[in-house]
Amino acid sequence: MAQRKSRSDRRIDLIEAARRAIIRHGIDGVQLSHVAEEAGLTSGAVLYHYPDLDELLVEAQHAGMERFYEQRVRRLGTLTDPVEKLVVTIRSGLPTGPLDPDVRLLNELGGAAGRTRVYGVLLTSLYDRQVSMYQAILDTGAALGVFRLSGDSLSVARNLVALEDAYGYRITARHPVIGPAEAAELILSYARVATGNDLDC
Amino acid sequence: MAQRKSRSDRRIDLIEAARRAIIRHGIDGVQLSHVAEEAGLTSGAVLYHYPDLDELLVEAQHAGMERFYEQRVRRLGTLTDPVEKLVVTIRSGLPTGPLDPDVRLLNELGGAAGRTRVYGVLLTSLYDRQVSMYQAILDTGAALGVFRLSGDSLSVARNLVALEDAYGYRITARHPVIGPAEAAELILSYARVATGNDLDC
DNA sequence: CATCAATTTGAAGAGGAATTCAAGAACTCA
DNA sequence: TGAGTTCTTGAATTCCTCTTCAAATTGATG
């Protein structure tokens, strides 16, 4: 028998297992047995903790998003220079490669968000928070006179997050030319004209 | 009994039916019976024309992409002024609203492209063709002295398509603030700094 | 009109997947 | 340690989907 665990520990395990199962089979293709297999349990055990698979999938997506966002914020907290902040943030929003699990998970939401309200809300709220994150960096840089913004900070921030999103898709789809480094350079080329700063550091 | 049709007519019907079924249930959640229902046929009839459902799904995605791309190219053909071309092309790359079937279909590919090679190839080739389309507009405008590009035309074109993609997702996910008009304005704000042209027409 | 081939149906069965549940195993706490 | 609770299993059941196929229907052709 699989090692017995406390209610909360097992739920965390299952959320992780669901995350892997979604990446492997797609948010619409994932099955109870997939999650059970990833968790090293039987279907019955999964059902004991989550009688409704959909609920588990939503929690898994939610947890994945939070983790992704928190990682970025944490990374940002270690820096003070707006230029450095902007460059690091741009890099931290891109997948490390085609297999990056965090971005793969988020990408699964793209299609589902149009069909299932919960996923639309999740994805939209992540987008808005990332926009705020960029906006804070841009506003600070502008206040310090380091950036001379080409437009309002909200629009620039929205475009920066949009570019990250899109290149995330390109990279996970294995574009033969656009990898993490190339995508970062493309976004930076926009950030340079948008901030009027060379952004070399 | 459903009206009897020729082989090629029925295949076209089925591709259309599959397209609708994918939008409704997701590329990984779509079932034979869904396609049959959309087509007004029984599962057996679908199977008679497409013994392998996956093959039909790939054809449906392929057809949807071609249609999307061809529409844009056709629209472009009616214009000559680079400024007008750029503005119209930006608008034609965005969904008309959250329910736009063409973009909904493409969005379904996002997640699947990371898991299934064929879908990755399809999505990548669409992206590259759209980039070429923009690049031609940019190069022409630059040659005529209408545009003063902020960087190489390839990078600008890649970013423009990336922005379209991303805002397509935002709109289909029902972002409360970003609709077709707002997204177009955001992309235009980038296009203005990238081309050094006001782009009002 | 009669024949023939192509298309569609509907039913049967084979294979999975979800769900339920009784029994067993492991942990907790007294 | 032992009683009680919590967690997990595995089997039975039900439901659903895919697949196959013979029969029925349709349209084309001579």
JSON list of C-alpha atoms in Angstrom, two decimals, chain A residues 58-159:
[
{"chain": "A", "resi": 58, "resn": "VAL", "atom": "CA", "xyz": [-8.95, 23.88, -10.87]},
{"chain": "A", "resi": 59, "resn": "GLU", "atom": "CA", "xyz": [-6.93, 23.76, -7.66]},
{"chain": "A", "resi": 60, "resn": "ALA", "atom": "CA", "xyz": [-3.94, 22.44, -9.56]},
{"chain": "A", "resi": 61, "resn": "GLN", "atom": "CA", "xyz": [-4.13, 25.25, -12.07]},
{"chain": "A", "resi": 62, "resn": "HIS", "atom": "CA", "xyz": [-4.61, 27.77, -9.31]},
{"chain": "A", "resi": 63, "resn": "ALA", "atom": "CA", "xyz": [-1.62, 26.46, -7.38]},
{"chain": "A", "resi": 64, "resn": "GLY", "atom": "CA", "xyz": [0.54, 26.44, -10.50]},
{"chain": "A", "resi": 65, "resn": "MET", "atom": "CA", "xyz": [-0.31, 30.04, -11.27]},
{"chain": "A", "resi": 66, "resn": "GLU", "atom": "CA", "xyz": [0.34, 31.19, -7.75]},
{"chain": "A", "resi": 67, "resn": "ARG", "atom": "CA", "xyz": [3.69, 29.49, -7.74]},
{"chain": "A", "resi": 68, "resn": "PHE", "atom": "CA", "xyz": [4.66, 31.02, -11.05]},
{"chain": "A", "resi": 69, "resn": "TYR", "atom": "CA", "xyz": [3.67, 34.48, -9.91]},
{"chain": "A", "resi": 70, "resn": "GLU", "atom": "CA", "xyz": [5.28, 34.17, -6.48]},
{"chain": "A", "resi": 71, "resn": "GLN", "atom": "CA", "xyz": [8.55, 33.05, -8.00]},
{"chain": "A", "resi": 72, "resn": "ARG", "atom": "CA", "xyz": [8.64, 36.17, -10.11]},
{"chain": "A", "resi": 73, "resn": "VAL", "atom": "CA", "xyz": [7.82, 38.46, -7.23]},
{"chain": "A", "resi": 74, "resn": "ARG", "atom": "CA", "xyz": [10.44, 36.83, -5.03]},
{"chain": "A", "resi": 75, "resn": "ARG", "atom": "CA", "xyz": [13.06, 37.21, -7.72]},
{"chain": "A", "resi": 76, "resn": "LEU", "atom": "CA", "xyz": [12.12, 40.84, -8.06]},
{"chain": "A", "resi": 77, "resn": "GLY", "atom": "CA", "xyz": [12.45, 41.48, -4.33]},
{"chain": "A", "resi": 78, "resn": "THR", "atom": "CA", "xyz": [16.19, 40.91, -4.44]},
{"chain": "A", "resi": 79, "resn": "LEU", "atom": "CA", "xyz": [16.78, 43.86, -6.78]},
{"chain": "A", "resi": 80, "resn": "THR", "atom": "CA", "xyz": [16.57, 47.63, -6.54]},
{"chain": "A", "resi": 81, "resn": "ASP", "atom": "CA", "xyz": [17.76, 49.10, -9.84]},
{"chain": "A", "resi": 82, "resn": "PRO", "atom": "CA", "xyz": [14.74, 49.55, -12.15]},
{"chain": "A", "resi": 83, "resn": "VAL", "atom": "CA", "xyz": [16.77, 48.59, -15.20]},
{"chain": "A", "resi": 84, "resn": "GLU", "atom": "CA", "xyz": [17.94, 45.40, -13.61]},
{"chain": "A", "resi": 85, "resn": "LYS", "atom": "CA", "xyz": [14.42, 44.71, -12.34]},
{"chain": "A", "resi": 86, "resn": "LEU", "atom": "CA", "xyz": [12.94, 45.08, -15.78]},
{"chain": "A", "resi": 87, "resn": "VAL", "atom": "CA", "xyz": [15.47, 42.85, -17.47]},
{"chain": "A", "resi": 88, "resn": "VAL", "atom": "CA", "xyz": [15.26, 40.13, -14.85]},
{"chain": "A", "resi": 89, "resn": "THR", "atom": "CA", "xyz": [11.48, 40.21, -14.86]},
{"chain": "A", "resi": 90, "resn": "ILE", "atom": "CA", "xyz": [11.32, 39.83, -18.60]},
{"chain": "A", "resi": 91, "resn": "ARG", "atom": "CA", "xyz": [13.56, 36.78, -18.39]},
{"chain": "A", "resi": 92, "resn": "SER", "atom": "CA", "xyz": [11.64, 35.24, -15.50]},
{"chain": "A", "resi": 93, "resn": "GLY", "atom": "CA", "xyz": [8.40, 35.35, -17.47]},
{"chain": "A", "resi": 94, "resn": "LEU", "atom": "CA", "xyz": [9.68, 33.10, -20.22]},
{"chain": "A", "resi": 95, "resn": "PRO", "atom": "CA", "xyz": [9.95, 29.32, -20.08]},
{"chain": "A", "resi": 96, "resn": "THR", "atom": "CA", "xyz": [13.44, 27.89, -19.62]},
{"chain": "A", "resi": 97, "resn": "GLY", "atom": "CA", "xyz": [12.77, 25.69, -22.65]},
{"chain": "A", "resi": 98, "resn": "PRO", "atom": "CA", "xyz": [10.03, 23.76, -24.44]},
{"chain": "A", "resi": 99, "resn": "LEU", "atom": "CA", "xyz": [9.52, 21.50, -21.44]},
{"chain": "A", "resi": 100, "resn": "ASP", "atom": "CA", "xyz": [9.25, 24.15, -18.72]},
{"chain": "A", "resi": 101, "resn": "PRO", "atom": "CA", "xyz": [6.45, 22.75, -16.55]},
{"chain": "A", "resi": 102, "resn": "ASP", "atom": "CA", "xyz": [5.16, 26.04, -15.20]},
{"chain": "A", "resi": 103, "resn": "VAL", "atom": "CA", "xyz": [4.60, 27.57, -18.61]},
{"chain": "A", "resi": 104, "resn": "ARG", "atom": "CA", "xyz": [3.34, 24.30, -20.06]},
{"chain": "A", "resi": 105, "resn": "LEU", "atom": "CA", "xyz": [0.68, 24.26, -17.39]},
{"chain": "A", "resi": 106, "resn": "LEU", "atom": "CA", "xyz": [-0.36, 27.85, -18.01]},
{"chain": "A", "resi": 107, "resn": "ASN", "atom": "CA", "xyz": [-0.54, 27.22, -21.73]},
{"chain": "A", "resi": 108, "resn": "GLU", "atom": "CA", "xyz": [-3.11, 24.53, -21.13]},
{"chain": "A", "resi": 109, "resn": "LEU", "atom": "CA", "xyz": [-5.44, 27.23, -19.89]},
{"chain": "A", "resi": 110, "resn": "GLY", "atom": "CA", "xyz": [-5.45, 29.17, -23.14]},
{"chain": "A", "resi": 111, "resn": "GLY", "atom": "CA", "xyz": [-8.12, 27.16, -24.86]},
{"chain": "A", "resi": 112, "resn": "ALA", "atom": "CA", "xyz": [-10.07, 26.21, -21.75]},
{"chain": "A", "resi": 113, "resn": "ALA", "atom": "CA", "xyz": [-10.37, 29.84, -20.65]},
{"chain": "A", "resi": 114, "resn": "GLY", "atom": "CA", "xyz": [-12.69, 30.52, -23.56]},
{"chain": "A", "resi": 115, "resn": "ARG", "atom": "CA", "xyz": [-14.96, 27.62, -22.65]},
{"chain": "A", "resi": 116, "resn": "THR", "atom": "CA", "xyz": [-14.86, 27.41, -18.88]},
{"chain": "A", "resi": 117, "resn": "ARG", "atom": "CA", "xyz": [-15.48, 30.50, -16.85]},
{"chain": "A", "resi": 118, "resn": "VAL", "atom": "CA", "xyz": [-13.29, 29.55, -13.88]},
{"chain": "A", "resi": 119, "resn": "TYR", "atom": "CA", "xyz": [-10.27, 29.16, -16.09]},
{"chain": "A", "resi": 120, "resn": "GLY", "atom": "CA", "xyz": [-10.98, 32.45, -17.79]},
{"chain": "A", "resi": 121, "resn": "VAL", "atom": "CA", "xyz": [-11.07, 34.17, -14.44]},
{"chain": "A", "resi": 122, "resn": "LEU", "atom": "CA", "xyz": [-7.86, 32.50, -13.28]},
{"chain": "A", "resi": 123, "resn": "LEU", "atom": "CA", "xyz": [-5.98, 33.41, -16.42]},
{"chain": "A", "resi": 124, "resn": "THR", "atom": "CA", "xyz": [-7.27, 36.96, -16.47]},
{"chain": "A", "resi": 125, "resn": "SER", "atom": "CA", "xyz": [-6.36, 37.55, -12.85]},
{"chain": "A", "resi": 126, "resn": "LEU", "atom": "CA", "xyz": [-2.83, 36.28, -13.41]},
{"chain": "A", "resi": 127, "resn": "TYR", "atom": "CA", "xyz": [-2.46, 38.58, -16.38]},
{"chain": "A", "resi": 128, "resn": "ASP", "atom": "CA", "xyz": [-3.64, 41.58, -14.42]},
{"chain": "A", "resi": 129, "resn": "ARG", "atom": "CA", "xyz": [-1.30, 40.90, -11.55]},
{"chain": "A", "resi": 130, "resn": "GLN", "atom": "CA", "xyz": [1.66, 40.58, -13.87]},
{"chain": "A", "resi": 131, "resn": "VAL", "atom": "CA", "xyz": [0.69, 43.84, -15.50]},
{"chain": "A", "resi": 132, "resn": "SER", "atom": "CA", "xyz": [0.68, 45.54, -12.10]},
{"chain": "A", "resi": 133, "resn": "MET", "atom": "CA", "xyz": [4.10, 44.10, -11.39]},
{"chain": "A", "resi": 134, "resn": "TYR", "atom": "CA", "xyz": [5.54, 45.59, -14.57]},
{"chain": "A", "resi": 135, "resn": "GLN", "atom": "CA", "xyz": [3.70, 48.84, -14.08]},
{"chain": "A", "resi": 136, "resn": "ALA", "atom": "CA", "xyz": [5.31, 49.32, -10.68]},
{"chain": "A", "resi": 137, "resn": "ILE", "atom": "CA", "xyz": [8.76, 48.84, -12.20]},
{"chain": "A", "resi": 138, "resn": "LEU", "atom": "CA", "xyz": [8.03, 51.23, -15.04]},
{"chain": "A", "resi": 139, "resn": "ASP", "atom": "CA", "xyz": [6.58, 53.91, -12.79]},
{"chain": "A", "resi": 140, "resn": "THR", "atom": "CA", "xyz": [9.51, 53.71, -10.41]},
{"chain": "A", "resi": 141, "resn": "GLY", "atom": "CA", "xyz": [11.98, 53.96, -13.25]},
{"chain": "A", "resi": 142, "resn": "ALA", "atom": "CA", "xyz": [10.12, 56.91, -14.71]},
{"chain": "A", "resi": 143, "resn": "ALA", "atom": "CA", "xyz": [10.02, 58.67, -11.34]},
{"chain": "A", "resi": 144, "resn": "LEU", "atom": "CA", "xyz": [13.75, 58.23, -10.99]},
{"chain": "A", "resi": 145, "resn": "GLY", "atom": "CA", "xyz": [14.27, 59.59, -14.47]},
{"chain": "A", "resi": 146, "resn": "VAL", "atom": "CA", "xyz": [15.82, 56.36, -15.67]},
{"chain": "A", "resi": 147, "resn": "PHE", "atom": "CA", "xyz": [12.96, 55.61, -18.04]},
{"chain": "A", "resi": 148, "resn": "ARG", "atom": "CA", "xyz": [11.31, 58.00, -20.46]},
{"chain": "A", "resi": 149, "resn": "LEU", "atom": "CA", "xyz": [8.16, 56.07, -21.30]},
{"chain": "A", "resi": 150, "resn": "SER", "atom": "CA", "xyz": [6.81, 56.12, -24.85]},
{"chain": "A", "resi": 151, "resn": "GLY", "atom": "CA", "xyz": [3.24, 55.96, -23.56]},
{"chain": "A", "resi": 152, "resn": "ASP", "atom": "CA", "xyz": [1.33, 55.40, -20.34]},
{"chain": "A", "resi": 153, "resn": "SER", "atom": "CA", "xyz": [2.85, 52.77, -18.08]},
{"chain": "A", "resi": 154, "resn": "LEU", "atom": "CA", "xyz": [-0.31, 50.65, -18.11]},
{"chain": "A", "resi": 155, "resn": "SER", "atom": "CA", "xyz": [-0.21, 50.17, -21.86]},
{"chain": "A", "resi": 156, "resn": "VAL", "atom": "CA", "xyz": [3.48, 49.37, -21.88]},
{"chain": "A", "resi": 157, "resn": "ALA", "atom": "CA", "xyz": [3.05, 46.92, -19.02]},
{"chain": "A", "resi": 158, "resn": "ARG", "atom": "CA", "xyz": [0.15, 45.22, -20.78]},
{"chain": "A", "resi": 159, "resn": "ASN", "atom": "CA", "xyz": [2.20, 44.81, -23.91]}
]
